[in-house]
Each structure stands twice: as structure tokens, then as C-alpha cells.
Amino acid sequence: MKTYLNFATYILILLELYSCNGDVFVDDFRSSDSELALDGNGDAAIIQFASSNWDLLQVHTYDGSFSCQYKVYDADNNLITEEQVPYLKGLGKIVCDENQTGFIIERSNPKELKFIVGENIRPDHFHLILIAGNEYESQEIYVNISPSDRYVLDRITYSLNGYSHAQKIEMTKSFVQYNGWDIDYPYPLMPYENVDYKVVFKSYKPEAFQLLGEGNLTVDIPSIENDKLAMYGKQAQYTSIQQMLPFPNTEQIEVPIPPFTAQRISLLIVYEWFETEYTLYATHPKTGKQRIITGMLESKMPVSYKVIHENIHK
């Protein structure tokens, strides 16, 4: 933002100096294109200017969450600088290769500006402003890049040897049950009622779930059986939202309550917990570009239970 303000101030000062000298005549360089709509699937467009008497170019974005370390090159393809608010003087190019949106703005012809889209895997349109100018005037050109097509999953693999594993015990319910009869009362209990088998995919890369779109993408996942992590035919949705997988265990037991007693019944569920790394491979259906995404899969599956009941003395 600082660079943007400096650039704008620079233009205003030069315009003020020019206004003091009415004898100076300068051709209007501005393009007839003030807006540009581009497809996020690798589209390109050339902006034609009326003349070549401009040499200042800057890029400004609307999205506050967008952070690109732009690379600015001169006409001989030498890297001049890397900065978040790029500024090009003369011929050369500005390159943005951010994880979700990439593009190149190239000026190899003094009267042309070429805009080349890499891709935009964001779910929404991406907006930016090109500011071209000389010592006397400037022009803003608004660019709108539509979302690209979603990538197609090639495969997903897991680290089946290197993973974290533990048994975790959680109390799911605790209550008091009275028996006023002179015989044992068999209290019915379904240990796995309202108990969930939970899995969640995580990734430190923000593009991990936008790449494929958060839809109904079913993938195979590993699970632990006999203390071994392997592929046993279980599946889940590839999404950043924690999901509850079907756990159809309807086992029912009876907890005996002795005559004329009150007992506190506590139900403990034992879970097999693990966390392992996944690697996802995907390809863009139009450009053929391939991407690799890494992250972690966390799973917590109920495997057994324990019932604790103790007399309450009043």
C-alpha cells in the first residue's frame, strides 16, 4: 500500500507541474480498454495503448488476504526486485506465482501490455487494478479473473508406516440409577449410542481443499486393525470439515442394579486414535498442470467400552 500511495503521489505532483506549463503537448497514451475479463483457466489478453509515451506500471489488488511476492524483471529478463506491491519502469514483466492465483503482466512492446493468467483456483473471482502512467497522466485498468475449473483427483496415498497412534478413553455418560425393588434390576444400556467415528483431513496449505472443490469427493482412508494401520476398505469425504462416519454397532447390554440401592453408572469408550500424513495428486482438466498437496488425516474410531457402577450411600 505504501508503494501504491507513493506512485499516486508521484503522478499527482507531475500532473501539477505539467499544469503550470501549458505549452507542453503530450499525446494521450491511454488505452480504450478500461476493464478486462479473463478466464481463470490460462486465459491471455493484449491491451493496446494509443501511444508508447508511458513508462510506469503498478499492480494493486482488492483482496486483503492475497499476499504475493511479485517478481519484477527488466527487458532482458533480469530480476530487478521482489516485493508485494510491484512497480515496473519501462519494458519488462511482473510475475505473480501465488499458491491460488498466478499471472504474468508483460510489456515487451512499448504500445502493448500482455496479461497472461496461470490459474485462479479460488472459489470466487479475483480482482486487481493495473495503473499505467507517465509524467502527465495515468490510467486504471480493472482486471477480473474468473475461477478456474477444479482439479481432478489422480490418487491419494498415506504414510502407513510412520504415524502417531494411541488409545484414548473418554467418558460419554454418567448418571444415577435407583432400584427400589427387592430384586436385581437389569438396566438396559446401548454403549455405542450417540458415539461417533470421527475423521478429519487437515492441511497447512490454503489451496488444499479449494483445489478440488469442497464437494462430495469420496476417497479411501486407512484404519487400524490388530494394531496395524492399513487400507481396510473404509472411505470418507475429502473435506476440511470433521465428519462422522457410519458406526452401526447396536450392541445392548444390561447393567444389574442391586435391590434397594442407588448406583452411579459411568460409560467409558475406548477409541483407536491415529494421525498420519497424506499426499494427494491432482491434475487440471484443461491445462494438464499437476499439483501435489500434503496434509494430515486424523481418525478416532470407537473400538470397545467399559462400564463402571458404584453404590451411592446416603
Coordinates of C-alpha atoms in Angstrom, one line a residue:
M1 CA 0.0 0.0 0.0
K2 CA 2.9 2.3 0.7
T3 CA 4.3 1.9 -2.8
Y4 CA 0.8 2.5 -4.2
L5 CA 0.5 5.8 -2.4
N6 CA 4.0 6.9 -3.4
F7 CA 3.1 6.1 -7.0
A8 CA -0.2 8.0 -6.9
T9 CA 1.5 11.0 -5.1
Y10 CA 4.3 10.9 -7.8
I11 CA 1.7 11.1 -10.6
L12 CA -0.2 14.0 -8.9
I13 CA 3.0 16.0 -8.4
L14 CA 3.9 15.6 -12.0
L15 CA 0.4 16.5 -13.2
E16 CA 0.6 19.7 -11.1
L17 CA 4.0 20.6 -12.6
Y18 CA 2.6 19.9 -16.1
S19 CA -0.5 22.2 -15.4
C20 CA 2.0 25.0 -14.8
N21 CA 3.4 24.6 -18.3
G22 CA 0.5 24.9 -20.7
D23 CA 2.9 25.0 -23.7
V24 CA 3.8 21.3 -23.3
F25 CA 1.8 18.9 -25.6
V26 CA 1.8 15.2 -24.9
D27 CA -0.1 12.5 -26.9
D28 CA -2.8 10.7 -24.9
F29 CA -1.4 7.2 -24.4
R30 CA -4.4 5.7 -22.7
S31 CA -6.0 2.5 -23.9
S32 CA -9.6 2.2 -24.9
D33 CA -9.7 -0.9 -22.6
S34 CA -10.6 0.1 -19.1
E35 CA -11.8 -3.3 -18.0
L36 CA -10.5 -6.8 -18.7
A37 CA -12.4 -10.1 -18.0
L38 CA -10.2 -13.2 -18.1
D39 CA -10.9 -16.9 -17.7
G40 CA -9.0 -18.5 -14.8
N41 CA -8.0 -21.5 -17.0
G42 CA -4.9 -19.9 -18.5
D43 CA -6.6 -17.1 -20.5
A44 CA -4.5 -14.3 -22.1
A45 CA -5.2 -10.8 -23.5
I46 CA -3.3 -7.9 -25.0
I47 CA -4.1 -4.3 -24.1
Q48 CA -3.3 -1.9 -26.9
F49 CA -2.3 1.7 -25.9
A50 CA -2.8 4.8 -28.1
S51 CA 0.9 5.6 -27.9
S52 CA 4.1 4.4 -26.3
N53 CA 4.8 7.5 -24.2
W54 CA 4.2 5.9 -20.9
D55 CA 6.7 4.0 -18.7
L56 CA 5.2 3.5 -15.3
L57 CA 3.2 0.4 -14.3
Q58 CA 1.9 -0.8 -11.0
V59 CA -0.4 -3.6 -9.8
H60 CA -2.9 -3.2 -6.9
T61 CA -5.3 -5.9 -5.6
Y62 CA -8.5 -5.7 -3.7
D63 CA -8.2 -8.8 -1.6
G64 CA -6.6 -8.1 1.8
S65 CA -5.9 -11.8 2.3
F66 CA -4.0 -12.0 -1.0
S67 CA -0.2 -12.0 -0.4
C68 CA 2.0 -12.4 -3.4
Q69 CA 5.8 -11.8 -3.5
Y70 CA 5.8 -10.4 -7.0
K71 CA 9.0 -10.7 -9.1
V72 CA 9.8 -7.8 -11.4
Y73 CA 12.1 -8.4 -14.4
D74 CA 13.6 -5.9 -16.9
A75 CA 13.5 -6.2 -20.7
D76 CA 16.5 -8.6 -20.7
N77 CA 14.7 -10.9 -18.2
N78 CA 16.9 -9.9 -15.3
L79 CA 15.3 -10.0 -11.9
I80 CA 15.1 -6.4 -10.6
T81 CA 13.2 -6.8 -7.4
E82 CA 10.8 -8.9 -5.4
E83 CA 8.0 -7.0 -3.5
Q84 CA 4.4 -7.2 -2.5
V85 CA 3.4 -4.0 -4.3
P86 CA 5.2 -4.3 -7.7
Y87 CA 6.4 -1.3 -9.7
L88 CA 7.8 -1.6 -13.3
K89 CA 9.5 1.2 -15.2
G90 CA 9.9 0.8 -18.9
L91 CA 9.8 -2.6 -20.6
G92 CA 9.8 -5.9 -18.6
K93 CA 7.4 -8.0 -16.8
I94 CA 5.7 -8.6 -13.4
V95 CA 5.2 -12.2 -12.3
C96 CA 2.9 -13.4 -9.6
D97 CA 3.0 -17.1 -8.7
E98 CA 0.9 -17.3 -5.6
N99 CA -0.4 -20.7 -4.5
Q100 CA -4.0 -20.0 -5.6
T101 CA -3.7 -17.3 -8.2
G102 CA -1.0 -16.8 -10.8
F103 CA -0.4 -14.4 -13.7
I104 CA 2.2 -12.5 -15.7
I105 CA 1.9 -8.9 -16.9
E106 CA 4.4 -8.4 -19.7
R107 CA 5.4 -5.2 -21.6
S108 CA 7.7 -6.2 -24.4
N109 CA 6.2 -3.8 -26.9
P110 CA 6.0 -0.1 -25.8
K111 CA 2.4 0.2 -27.1
E112 CA 1.2 -3.1 -25.6
L113 CA 0.6 -4.8 -22.3
K114 CA 0.1 -8.6 -22.3
F115 CA -1.8 -10.2 -19.4
I116 CA -1.4 -14.0 -19.1
V117 CA -3.4 -15.9 -16.5
G118 CA -1.8 -19.0 -14.9
E119 CA -4.9 -20.1 -12.9
N120 CA -7.3 -18.9 -10.2
I121 CA -8.3 -21.8 -8.0
R122 CA -10.1 -19.5 -5.6
P123 CA -13.8 -20.2 -5.4
D124 CA -14.5 -16.5 -6.3
H125 CA -13.5 -14.0 -9.0
F126 CA -10.1 -12.4 -8.4
H127 CA -9.9 -8.6 -8.9
L128 CA -6.9 -6.3 -9.5
I129 CA -6.1 -2.9 -10.9
L130 CA -3.3 -2.1 -13.4
I131 CA -2.1 1.5 -13.1
A132 CA -0.2 2.8 -16.2
G133 CA 1.2 6.3 -16.4
N134 CA 3.7 8.8 -17.5
E135 CA 4.7 12.2 -16.1
Y136 CA 1.4 13.8 -17.0
E137 CA -1.4 11.3 -16.8
S138 CA -2.3 7.8 -15.6
Q139 CA -4.9 5.2 -16.4
E140 CA -6.5 2.5 -14.3
I141 CA -7.5 -0.8 -15.9
Y142 CA -9.6 -3.1 -13.9
V143 CA -9.0 -6.9 -14.3
N144 CA -11.4 -9.6 -13.3
I145 CA -10.2 -13.2 -13.3
S146 CA -12.9 -15.9 -13.1
P147 CA -12.4 -19.1 -11.0
S148 CA -10.7 -21.9 -12.9
D149 CA -12.0 -25.4 -13.3
R150 CA -11.5 -27.7 -10.3
Y151 CA -8.6 -30.1 -10.4
V152 CA -9.3 -33.8 -10.8
L153 CA -8.0 -36.3 -8.2
D154 CA -5.5 -38.7 -9.6
R155 CA -4.8 -40.6 -6.3
I156 CA -4.2 -40.2 -2.6
T157 CA -1.6 -42.0 -0.6
Y158 CA -0.9 -42.3 3.2
S159 CA 2.1 -42.9 5.3
L160 CA 1.2 -46.4 6.7
N161 CA 4.5 -46.9 8.5
G162 CA 5.2 -43.6 10.0
Y163 CA 2.2 -42.4 12.0
S164 CA 1.1 -41.4 15.6
H165 CA -1.1 -43.9 17.4
A166 CA -2.8 -44.1 20.8
Q167 CA -5.8 -45.5 22.6
K168 CA -7.9 -42.7 24.1
I169 CA -10.5 -43.2 26.7
E170 CA -13.4 -40.8 27.1
M171 CA -16.4 -40.8 29.4
T172 CA -19.5 -40.4 27.3
K173 CA -22.2 -40.5 30.0
S174 CA -22.6 -40.7 33.8
F175 CA -25.9 -41.0 35.6
V176 CA -27.6 -42.3 38.8
Q177 CA -30.0 -45.2 38.6
Y178 CA -32.3 -46.2 41.5
N179 CA -33.7 -49.7 42.3
G180 CA -36.5 -49.7 44.8
W181 CA -37.3 -53.4 44.3
D182 CA -36.2 -56.4 46.3
I183 CA -34.6 -58.0 43.3
D184 CA -31.9 -57.0 40.8
Y185 CA -33.0 -54.5 38.2
P186 CA -31.3 -55.1 34.8
Y187 CA -30.8 -51.6 33.5
P188 CA -30.6 -51.7 29.6
L189 CA -27.7 -49.8 28.1
M190 CA -26.5 -49.3 24.5
P191 CA -22.8 -48.5 24.9
Y192 CA -22.3 -47.1 21.4
E193 CA -25.5 -45.0 21.2
N194 CA -24.6 -41.4 20.1
V195 CA -20.9 -42.4 19.8
D196 CA -19.2 -41.2 16.6
Y197 CA -16.4 -42.4 14.4
K198 CA -14.7 -39.2 13.5
V199 CA -12.2 -38.3 10.8
V200 CA -10.8 -35.0 9.6
F201 CA -8.4 -34.0 6.8
K202 CA -6.0 -31.1 7.6
S203 CA -3.5 -29.2 5.7
Y204 CA -1.4 -26.1 6.2
K205 CA -1.8 -25.2 2.5
P206 CA -4.8 -22.9 2.0
E207 CA -5.3 -24.3 -1.5
A208 CA -5.6 -27.9 -0.3
F209 CA -9.4 -28.0 -0.4
Q210 CA -10.2 -25.3 -2.9
L211 CA -8.1 -27.2 -5.5
L212 CA -10.7 -29.9 -5.9
G213 CA -13.7 -28.0 -4.6
E214 CA -15.4 -29.0 -1.3
G215 CA -17.9 -31.3 -2.9
N216 CA -18.7 -35.0 -2.5
L217 CA -15.3 -36.3 -3.3
T218 CA -15.0 -39.8 -1.8
V219 CA -11.5 -41.2 -1.1
D220 CA -10.2 -44.3 0.5
I221 CA -8.8 -43.9 4.0
P222 CA -6.7 -46.2 6.3
S223 CA -7.8 -47.6 9.6
I224 CA -6.2 -49.6 12.4
E225 CA -7.0 -53.2 13.0
N226 CA -4.9 -55.5 15.2
D227 CA -2.5 -52.6 15.9
K228 CA -1.7 -52.2 12.2
L229 CA -2.5 -49.2 10.0
A230 CA -3.6 -50.3 6.6
M231 CA -6.2 -49.9 3.9
Y232 CA -9.2 -52.0 5.0
G233 CA -11.8 -50.6 2.6
K234 CA -13.0 -47.6 4.6
Q235 CA -13.9 -44.4 2.8
A236 CA -14.6 -40.7 3.7
Q237 CA -15.2 -37.4 2.0
Y238 CA -12.1 -35.3 1.3
T239 CA -13.1 -32.1 3.1
S240 CA -11.7 -29.8 5.7
I241 CA -14.9 -30.3 7.8
Q242 CA -14.8 -33.0 10.5
Q243 CA -17.1 -35.8 9.5
M244 CA -18.9 -38.6 11.4
L245 CA -18.6 -41.9 9.6
P246 CA -21.2 -44.6 10.0
F247 CA -20.8 -46.7 13.1
P248 CA -23.7 -49.2 13.1
N249 CA -22.9 -51.1 16.3
T250 CA -26.2 -51.5 18.1
E251 CA -25.0 -53.8 20.9
Q252 CA -27.2 -53.7 24.0
I253 CA -26.2 -54.8 27.5
E254 CA -27.8 -55.0 30.9
V255 CA -26.3 -53.4 34.0
P256 CA -27.6 -55.1 37.1
I257 CA -28.7 -52.7 39.9
P258 CA -28.8 -54.5 43.3
P259 CA -32.1 -54.3 45.4
F260 CA -32.8 -51.1 47.3
T261 CA -29.7 -49.3 46.0
A262 CA -28.8 -46.3 44.0
Q263 CA -25.8 -46.6 41.7
R264 CA -23.8 -44.2 39.6
I265 CA -23.3 -45.7 36.2
S266 CA -20.4 -44.3 34.1
L267 CA -19.8 -45.4 30.5
L268 CA -16.2 -45.1 29.1
I269 CA -15.5 -45.5 25.4
V270 CA -12.1 -46.7 24.2
Y271 CA -11.0 -45.1 20.8
E272 CA -8.3 -46.1 18.4
W273 CA -6.8 -42.7 17.5
F274 CA -4.2 -42.1 14.9
E275 CA -2.8 -39.3 12.8
T276 CA -0.8 -39.9 9.5
E277 CA 0.4 -37.8 6.6
Y278 CA -1.4 -38.0 3.3
T279 CA -0.2 -37.0 -0.2
L280 CA -2.8 -36.0 -2.8
Y281 CA -2.0 -35.9 -6.5
A282 CA -4.4 -33.9 -8.9
T283 CA -4.4 -32.7 -12.5
H284 CA -6.1 -29.7 -14.1
P285 CA -8.5 -31.0 -16.8
K286 CA -7.8 -28.2 -19.3
T287 CA -4.2 -27.1 -18.7
G288 CA -2.8 -30.5 -17.7
K289 CA -1.0 -28.9 -14.8
Q290 CA -0.3 -31.3 -11.9
R291 CA -0.3 -30.4 -8.2
I292 CA 0.7 -32.3 -5.1
I293 CA -0.9 -31.5 -1.8
T294 CA 0.2 -32.8 1.6
G295 CA -1.6 -32.8 4.9
M296 CA -2.6 -34.9 7.9
L297 CA -5.5 -37.4 8.3
E298 CA -6.8 -37.7 11.9
S299 CA -9.1 -40.6 12.9
K300 CA -10.8 -41.6 16.1
M301 CA -12.8 -44.8 16.0
P302 CA -14.6 -46.4 18.9
V303 CA -13.4 -50.0 19.5
S304 CA -14.5 -51.0 23.0
Y305 CA -16.2 -49.8 26.2
K306 CA -16.1 -50.2 29.9
V307 CA -19.0 -49.7 32.3
I308 CA -18.3 -48.6 35.9
H309 CA -21.1 -48.8 38.5
E310 CA -20.7 -47.9 42.2
N311 CA -23.1 -47.7 45.1
I312 CA -24.2 -44.3 46.3
H313 CA -24.6 -44.2 50.1
K314 CA -26.8 -41.5 51.5

